[in-house]
Amino acid sequence: MKDFINKLYRNHSLIYKGLLFISTTFFIVYLFPKGGKFKYNFENEKPWQSENLYAPFDFAIKKTDAEITSEKDALAKNSTLYFNLDNTIEIKVKSSYKNQFKNIFPDSISRTLSNKLYKTGEEIIDKLYLFGVLVEDYSFSNTKAIVVLDGRVEKQKGSFSNLIKQDAVSKVIDNTLSKRELMHYKTGFTALFFDLIEPNLTYNKSFTDKVLQEEISKIAYTRGSIAKETLIVSKGEVVEGDKYQILKSLQSEYESQVWSESSYIWVLFAYTLLVALALLMLLLFLRKYRVLVFENNTKVTFIFFNISLLIFITTMVVNYNSKYIYIVPICILPLIFKAFFDARLGLFAHVLTVLLIGFIVPNSYEYMFLQIIAGIVTILTVSELYKRANLFISVGQITLIYIIAYFAFIVIHEGSVKTIKWETFIWFILSGLATLFVQPLIYIYEKLFGLVSDVSLLELSDTNSKLLKELSDKAPGTFHHSLNVANLAEASANEIGANAMLVRVGALYHDIGKMKNPTYFTENQSTGINPHDELSSKESARIIIDHVINGIEIARKNNLPDRVIDFIRTHHGTSVVYYFYMQEKKDFEEVDKLDFSYPGPKPFSKETAILMMCDSIEAASKSLKEPTSTKIDAFVENIINKQIEDGQFLNANITFKEIESIKKVLKHKLANIYHLRIEYPE
């Protein structure tokens, strides 16, 4: 049991990667559509490229969205409006009319005329309340059918024109009085009915909508059916009209039909295989070409998290409305990976992510082509992400590529530019603007995952930072030496295409350990007194070697990133403090070389190798007397060749060609430092 636990502990990193791989695979598969996938690609008004297609099973022909929308619009246009009747209003009005009639028309008029006027008023009330008076003015068509409800009982049917609007009451009064030749009594009737007439009809919107929805729910979404083994389309036949709709119906049936339990399991199994294969390729790429990233579980988690996040966001957008898929800033992925890792890893991960998203989005080939091309442009155009102008320029180029490629696809599909959906260009522009969010996102990721981007390196390169100012105060000679090394290292990195910002920052901080005992290092000895004179060679060597350990401790306390601390650890590799080693050999026959060797490790990247070369060259160049071009060339060759012979660069992915390029840069820089001129003959 103990051996098993020890074995688990030794392999905990691989076990974690396995669990991460499995969980990410299942999460992505969970996001995928769970139906079948139609294996044929076809386009409207284009020839059928595959073999003759026969119906694999019975299926219904679905109506187009336009047909269904047209039917819904027709139902809405012809739907009936329902109004609630308050039947107490008419009774109340008639009662009030009876009481107030005598107040308006005096007893001095004849009985016959009084009866005629009274009956005319009753006639007006009957006309007004035949269907009813509306509470408010509604903007419905006069031809709309209406039903008046008394409680839940249907009382009247008619058209909306039968209902009396409040501003039409006076018109009814005028028409009735004109018909009865009583227009000279208009003032009296208007005054009588002004406060008397009350609306008694209220529009019942909820009931009207309910009835309409019941009618819409009865709409048939299919028209006819296709029997199994029926020829649907022949090879070379143009897909258009009904044939196109039949094929769309078959495709929809494949993608949305209810699967049997066994079929469902097989579909899931197939998806799982494909997703696992893609993620496995990513892990194998890391293991073969990015070993340091592969061995760091935090970085592997970061990569898998970003891939899963983009697939999740795309799935949510597709489920909401697939026309918005181009708003999702897929190109943010290679930007992030390039900022934290490198361009090759960024492009590889981007392509795999786009391939996985292809299972989710419609028109997958067009989508994948656009996104892969855009990703390549992103990798090729974005350099020095910490420069804001570069990001804006790159986003503009990415958006332009989207628009050009989409335009080309539309022309290929439609043969014309008339059908271009111009709103899609707006989605591309919004995607470009969303890509600008990469800057704050990088900052968030740095805090969450403890990673370092070029933006952070730019901040660390500020010589006014607290730690570098402290170095300048305590060890001014070392600070000046670090600045010189930084300039040499940056120029060398630019020459061979390494990360110039990273190597510059590493050079600025590589000797911060000398702050602990600054006077024990010659560049800080301004008084002419050398404290090593009072120490043994072994003690002196130990103090010199300890500046690496002290530097790591100071860097940890000041929260410097691991990428920067790597330069402190490796800038001397496993080299020997040669001066004190030779001094010790003069006094003793047997000397343990390890007592005078740095603990290492050796440089393990181009950048750390560059720093080792530049540090050694800059420090030793102070001993050059009467330098000439010939002396400088020999000087650079000797120091770097000695490092090669000692095997200091065996773990770094740097080539002999690149080392030769670095030598040329260093020779040129030293010649400039010493202001060498051409030696003219006497």
XYZ file of C-alpha atoms in Angstrom, residues 104-575:
472
model
C -82.730 70.497 -19.610
C -86.074 70.765 -21.385
C -88.621 73.046 -19.568
C -92.315 72.323 -18.973
C -93.248 75.223 -21.269
C -92.877 73.030 -24.405
C -95.856 71.000 -25.533
C -96.410 67.490 -24.245
C -96.173 66.052 -27.756
C -92.776 67.700 -28.411
C -91.555 66.716 -24.964
C -92.375 63.044 -25.654
C -90.687 63.253 -29.032
C -87.560 64.733 -27.511
C -87.547 62.156 -24.728
C -87.865 59.234 -27.191
C -85.130 60.758 -29.338
C -82.821 60.787 -26.317
C -83.645 57.137 -25.625
C -82.891 56.345 -29.269
C -79.484 58.031 -28.962
C -78.690 55.995 -25.830
C -79.768 52.776 -27.576
C -77.554 53.544 -30.565
C -74.589 54.344 -28.338
C -74.935 51.203 -26.267
C -76.041 48.849 -29.064
C -72.454 47.518 -29.075
C -70.982 49.909 -26.535
C -68.768 52.942 -25.957
C -64.999 52.382 -25.740
C -63.087 53.353 -22.620
C -60.187 54.636 -24.785
C -59.388 55.051 -28.439
C -57.736 51.954 -29.948
C -55.864 52.022 -33.248
C -57.406 48.869 -34.735
C -58.629 48.565 -38.287
C -62.367 49.205 -38.651
C -62.717 45.871 -40.469
C -61.347 43.814 -37.544
C -63.871 41.338 -36.168
C -64.934 41.904 -32.578
C -66.815 40.033 -29.886
C -68.428 41.722 -26.898
C -68.340 39.581 -23.748
C -70.846 39.982 -20.953
C -68.930 38.169 -18.231
C -67.932 34.966 -20.037
C -70.973 35.007 -22.342
C -70.728 36.191 -25.910
C -73.261 39.033 -26.336
C -72.476 40.722 -29.652
C -70.444 40.080 -32.790
C -69.491 42.596 -35.379
C -66.618 44.730 -36.641
C -64.545 47.286 -34.820
C -66.411 50.056 -36.702
C -69.581 49.173 -34.745
C -67.996 50.315 -31.493
C -68.405 53.938 -30.502
C -65.293 55.933 -29.684
C -65.739 58.711 -27.145
C -65.081 61.422 -29.696
C -67.838 59.932 -31.940
C -70.659 60.389 -29.371
C -71.500 63.881 -30.634
C -71.655 62.533 -34.209
C -74.288 59.961 -33.163
C -76.273 62.720 -31.442
C -76.089 64.943 -34.565
C -77.134 62.139 -36.937
C -80.138 61.175 -34.787
C -81.305 64.771 -34.294
C -80.900 65.517 -38.005
C -82.940 62.466 -38.887
C -85.713 63.612 -36.482
C -85.433 67.235 -37.656
C -84.588 68.369 -34.157
C -81.179 69.950 -34.826
C -82.198 73.228 -33.101
C -82.250 71.198 -29.832
C -78.621 70.059 -30.341
C -77.285 72.327 -27.612
C -79.681 70.896 -25.049
C -78.924 67.252 -25.936
C -75.176 67.887 -26.036
C -75.308 69.475 -22.596
C -77.486 66.612 -21.337
C -75.282 63.778 -22.623
C -71.878 65.448 -21.956
C -71.765 64.240 -18.354
C -74.309 61.469 -18.776
C -72.669 59.107 -21.265
C -70.062 56.750 -19.770
C -67.869 54.171 -21.627
C -68.763 50.527 -20.973
C -66.318 48.558 -23.195
C -62.775 47.583 -22.204
C -60.338 45.781 -24.516
C -59.500 42.316 -23.115
C -55.927 41.971 -24.443
C -55.017 38.857 -22.461
C -58.037 36.906 -23.697
C -57.502 38.143 -27.279
C -53.846 37.030 -27.187
C -54.828 33.700 -25.663
C -57.296 32.962 -28.457
C -54.705 34.030 -31.065
C -52.047 31.753 -29.538
C -54.504 28.849 -29.586
C -55.048 29.443 -33.289
C -51.291 29.738 -33.938
C -50.676 26.494 -32.034
C -52.935 24.714 -34.530
C -50.673 25.676 -37.441
C -49.178 22.635 -39.146
C -45.396 22.961 -39.483
C -45.239 20.356 -42.222
C -46.745 19.973 -45.677
C -46.744 16.477 -47.068
C -44.259 13.677 -46.472
C -41.577 11.630 -48.222
C -41.730 7.839 -48.072
C -38.664 5.696 -47.452
C -36.563 4.825 -50.558
C -38.051 7.730 -52.533
C -35.485 9.437 -54.800
C -34.928 12.895 -53.381
C -32.225 14.301 -55.660
C -29.968 12.940 -58.388
C -26.277 13.622 -58.803
C -25.689 16.857 -60.719
C -29.284 18.018 -60.285
C -29.689 21.640 -59.196
C -30.971 21.947 -55.642
C -33.750 24.526 -55.642
C -37.374 25.078 -54.693
C -39.094 22.074 -53.145
C -36.002 19.887 -53.441
C -34.048 22.319 -51.299
C -36.805 22.344 -48.688
C -37.023 18.523 -48.720
C -33.255 18.304 -48.135
C -33.475 20.875 -45.322
C -36.275 18.817 -43.773
C -34.168 15.640 -43.974
C -31.177 17.458 -42.476
C -33.349 18.801 -39.662
C -34.722 15.314 -39.033
C -31.195 13.949 -38.709
C -30.153 16.661 -36.289
C -33.273 16.802 -34.114
C -34.896 13.383 -34.183
C -35.356 11.521 -30.911
C -32.650 8.886 -30.757
C -32.956 5.508 -29.197
C -30.865 4.951 -26.089
C -28.298 2.851 -27.943
C -27.988 5.386 -30.787
C -27.611 8.223 -28.291
C -24.780 6.396 -26.518
C -23.017 5.755 -29.830
C -23.270 9.435 -30.796
C -21.813 10.478 -27.439
C -19.065 7.902 -27.788
C -18.157 9.187 -31.269
C -18.084 12.811 -30.088
C -15.945 11.823 -27.109
C -13.440 10.080 -29.396
C -13.087 13.129 -31.650
C -12.758 15.638 -28.811
C -10.325 13.408 -26.931
C -8.256 13.024 -30.108
C -8.022 16.803 -30.568
C -7.053 17.444 -26.937
C -4.568 14.554 -27.044
C -2.863 16.190 -30.045
C -2.513 19.346 -27.965
C -0.943 17.452 -25.049
C 1.444 15.601 -27.382
C 2.452 18.928 -28.967
C 3.226 20.343 -25.515
C 5.148 17.242 -24.480
C 7.283 17.212 -27.626
C 7.833 20.914 -28.369
C 6.965 22.774 -25.142
C 8.294 20.555 -22.378
C 8.437 23.321 -19.778
C 4.797 24.201 -20.411
C 3.784 20.534 -20.304
C 5.498 20.017 -16.954
C 3.720 23.029 -15.452
C 0.203 21.946 -14.465
C -0.936 25.534 -13.974
C -0.056 26.400 -17.574
C -1.713 23.256 -18.955
C -4.834 24.075 -16.925
C -4.742 27.634 -18.275
C -4.627 26.382 -21.878
C -7.483 23.884 -21.405
C -9.546 26.477 -19.512
C -9.348 29.030 -22.333
C -10.240 26.490 -25.012
C -13.248 25.286 -22.975
C -14.335 28.861 -22.242
C -14.414 29.871 -25.910
C -16.349 26.727 -26.880
C -18.807 27.410 -24.046
C -19.363 31.046 -25.106
C -19.841 30.031 -28.746
C -22.371 27.361 -27.724
C -24.359 29.886 -25.698
C -24.434 32.324 -28.639
C -25.490 29.595 -31.113
C -28.266 28.456 -28.779
C -29.507 32.054 -28.484
C -29.232 33.019 -32.158
C -26.709 31.540 -34.561
C -26.518 34.731 -36.650
C -24.435 36.301 -33.868
C -21.660 33.669 -33.928
C -19.188 36.023 -35.593
C -19.412 38.423 -32.635
C -17.551 35.888 -30.462
C -13.891 37.053 -30.576
C -12.236 33.710 -31.350
C -8.967 35.478 -32.256
C -8.562 36.489 -28.639
C -7.289 32.934 -28.010
C -4.073 33.099 -30.105
C -3.474 36.600 -28.723
C -3.583 35.337 -25.139
C -1.439 32.278 -25.829
C 1.102 34.347 -27.753
C 1.272 36.831 -24.872
C 1.990 34.124 -22.291
C 3.735 31.454 -24.395
C 4.645 31.794 -28.070
C 3.148 32.111 -31.547
C 3.487 28.449 -32.501
C 1.585 27.213 -29.473
C -1.017 29.959 -29.967
C -1.714 28.977 -33.572
C -1.788 25.232 -32.819
C -4.284 25.667 -29.982
C -6.373 28.090 -32.064
C -6.717 25.660 -34.972
C -7.744 22.790 -32.675
C -10.302 25.027 -30.941
C -11.824 26.123 -34.250
C -12.047 22.492 -35.387
C -13.966 21.615 -32.206
C -16.290 24.623 -32.583
C -17.016 23.396 -36.121
C -19.256 20.696 -34.581
C -21.486 23.394 -33.067
C -21.864 26.181 -35.618
C -23.868 26.175 -38.863
C -21.960 26.432 -42.160
C -19.005 24.898 -40.353
C -16.599 24.894 -43.324
C -17.098 28.606 -43.990
C -16.799 29.381 -40.269
C -13.615 27.326 -39.791
C -11.954 28.798 -42.890
C -12.661 32.357 -41.716
C -11.482 31.738 -38.151
C -8.309 29.834 -39.096
C -7.298 32.524 -41.602
C -8.040 35.219 -39.013
C -5.989 33.296 -36.427
C -3.008 33.088 -38.784
C -3.248 36.831 -39.432
C -3.389 37.416 -35.670
C -0.206 35.435 -35.089
C 1.624 37.079 -38.001
C 0.616 40.676 -37.279
C 0.610 41.000 -33.500
C 4.070 41.695 -32.161
C 4.965 43.480 -28.949
C 1.441 43.302 -27.532
C 2.406 45.733 -24.790
C 2.386 48.496 -27.425
C -1.241 49.589 -27.648
C -0.960 50.835 -31.242
C 0.127 47.363 -32.393
C -3.021 45.792 -30.944
C -5.324 48.324 -32.629
C -3.578 47.866 -35.977
C -3.771 44.087 -35.687
C -7.478 44.147 -34.765
C -8.136 46.327 -37.800
C -6.307 43.825 -40.024
C -8.207 40.884 -38.507
C -11.551 42.625 -39.098
C -10.559 43.402 -42.692
C -9.636 39.751 -43.315
C -13.032 38.659 -41.923
C -14.868 41.040 -44.263
C -12.841 40.092 -47.361
C -13.197 36.339 -46.760
C -16.930 36.616 -46.010
C -17.448 38.700 -49.164
C -15.648 36.027 -51.208
C -17.790 33.234 -49.735
C -21.033 35.122 -50.498
C -19.993 35.676 -54.114
C -19.072 31.982 -54.471
C -22.367 30.813 -52.933
C -24.752 33.290 -54.544
C -22.893 34.412 -57.670
C -23.912 37.962 -56.824
C -23.338 40.685 -54.238
C -27.032 41.598 -54.066
C -27.790 39.066 -51.323
C -24.967 40.159 -48.986
C -26.204 40.599 -45.422
C -24.527 43.878 -44.557
C -25.362 43.425 -40.889
C -22.785 40.595 -40.782
C -20.076 43.225 -41.329
C -21.308 44.888 -38.133
C -20.829 41.554 -36.291
C -17.223 41.429 -37.586
C -16.562 44.976 -36.357
C -18.057 44.145 -32.948
C -15.863 41.031 -32.814
C -12.820 43.215 -33.494
C -13.813 45.610 -30.711
C -14.354 42.668 -28.345
C -10.837 41.456 -29.203
C -9.470 44.653 -27.635
C -10.645 43.226 -24.297
C -7.543 41.029 -24.448
C -5.507 43.635 -22.525
C -7.590 43.613 -19.287
C -8.114 39.860 -19.738
C -4.346 39.288 -19.760
C -4.064 41.259 -16.523
C -6.825 39.146 -14.916
C -5.140 35.919 -16.029
C -1.802 37.074 -14.632
C -3.400 37.458 -11.208
C -5.452 34.242 -11.381
C -2.817 31.890 -12.809
C 0.405 33.611 -11.786
C 1.568 33.958 -15.379
C 3.677 36.725 -16.898
C 3.050 38.542 -20.164
C 5.095 41.118 -22.061
C 2.875 43.815 -20.554
C 4.087 42.880 -17.052
C 7.648 42.630 -18.307
C 7.370 46.190 -19.607
C 6.362 47.334 -16.106
C 9.265 45.403 -14.570
C 11.739 47.020 -16.984
C 11.091 50.435 -15.455
C 14.361 51.410 -13.751
C 12.391 53.584 -11.330
C 10.782 50.502 -9.795
C 11.355 50.009 -6.066
C 13.738 47.052 -6.373
C 15.914 48.542 -9.117
C 16.159 51.855 -7.253
C 17.294 49.920 -4.195
C 19.907 48.135 -6.337
C 21.042 51.514 -7.698
C 21.448 52.900 -4.150
C 23.155 49.883 -2.541
C 25.219 48.597 -5.466
C 25.565 51.352 -8.099
C 28.319 49.508 -9.937
C 26.194 46.389 -10.228
C 23.235 48.500 -11.402
C 25.345 50.067 -14.137
C 26.680 46.644 -15.106
C 23.068 45.315 -15.296
C 22.022 48.169 -17.597
C 24.929 47.443 -19.938
C 24.132 43.722 -19.937
C 20.457 44.509 -20.623
C 21.383 46.554 -23.702
C 23.714 43.845 -25.021
C 21.193 41.070 -24.320
C 18.284 42.944 -25.946
C 20.276 43.556 -29.121
C 21.357 39.892 -29.223
C 17.788 38.658 -28.696
C 16.500 40.853 -31.518
C 19.189 39.455 -33.793
C 18.064 35.815 -33.395
C 14.320 36.397 -32.863
C 14.214 35.636 -29.137
C 12.018 37.439 -26.595
C 13.903 40.725 -26.294
C 11.651 42.159 -23.565
C 12.037 39.041 -21.393
C 15.823 38.909 -21.704
C 16.106 42.642 -20.976
C 14.103 42.306 -17.752
C 16.105 39.216 -16.780
C 19.332 41.148 -17.306
C 18.157 44.070 -15.152
C 17.433 41.797 -12.196
C 20.002 39.014 -12.624
C 22.482 40.436 -10.068
C 20.105 41.791 -7.385
C 21.639 39.260 -4.959
C 24.763 41.454 -4.827
C 22.822 43.996 -2.744
C 23.436 41.814 0.320
C 27.253 42.169 0.185
C 27.869 44.844 -2.474
C 31.483 45.689 -1.535
C 32.629 42.111 -2.171
C 32.127 42.690 -5.898
C 34.754 44.746 -7.745
C 32.299 46.987 -9.632
C 31.101 48.391 -6.279
C 34.553 48.917 -4.710
C 35.103 52.672 -4.918
C 37.501 53.073 -1.924
C 40.274 50.852 -3.242
C 39.853 48.467 -0.282
C 39.138 44.853 -1.236
C 37.474 42.901 1.628
C 38.520 39.622 -0.018
C 42.088 40.298 1.085
C 41.078 39.277 4.600
C 39.275 36.071 3.549
C 40.384 32.681 2.347
C 39.802 31.764 -1.296
C 37.032 29.315 -0.320
C 35.233 31.944 1.787
C 35.519 34.516 -0.966
C 34.184 32.041 -3.530
C 31.260 31.205 -1.242
C 30.283 34.882 -0.945
C 30.531 35.347 -4.708
C 28.472 32.191 -5.396
C 25.863 33.104 -2.762
C 24.770 36.163 -4.728
C 22.694 33.780 -6.859
C 20.908 32.283 -3.821
C 20.504 35.737 -2.265
C 19.104 37.050 -5.545
C 16.477 34.298 -5.642
C 15.439 35.084 -2.049
C 15.139 38.818 -2.761
C 13.200 38.116 -5.949
C 10.758 35.860 -4.062
C 10.207 38.496 -1.363
C 9.478 41.116 -4.031
C 7.118 38.793 -5.955
C 9.145 38.697 -9.145
C 7.750 36.184 -11.665
C 9.376 32.759 -12.065
C 10.324 33.637 -15.652
C 12.540 36.436 -14.296
C 13.899 34.365 -11.392
C 15.058 31.790 -13.975
C 17.627 34.335 -15.192
C 18.968 34.803 -11.666
C 19.320 31.025 -11.209
C 20.991 30.322 -14.552
C 23.125 33.341 -15.467
C 26.285 31.595 -14.211
C 25.105 28.060 -14.902
C 27.534 25.572 -13.302
C 30.625 27.612 -14.116
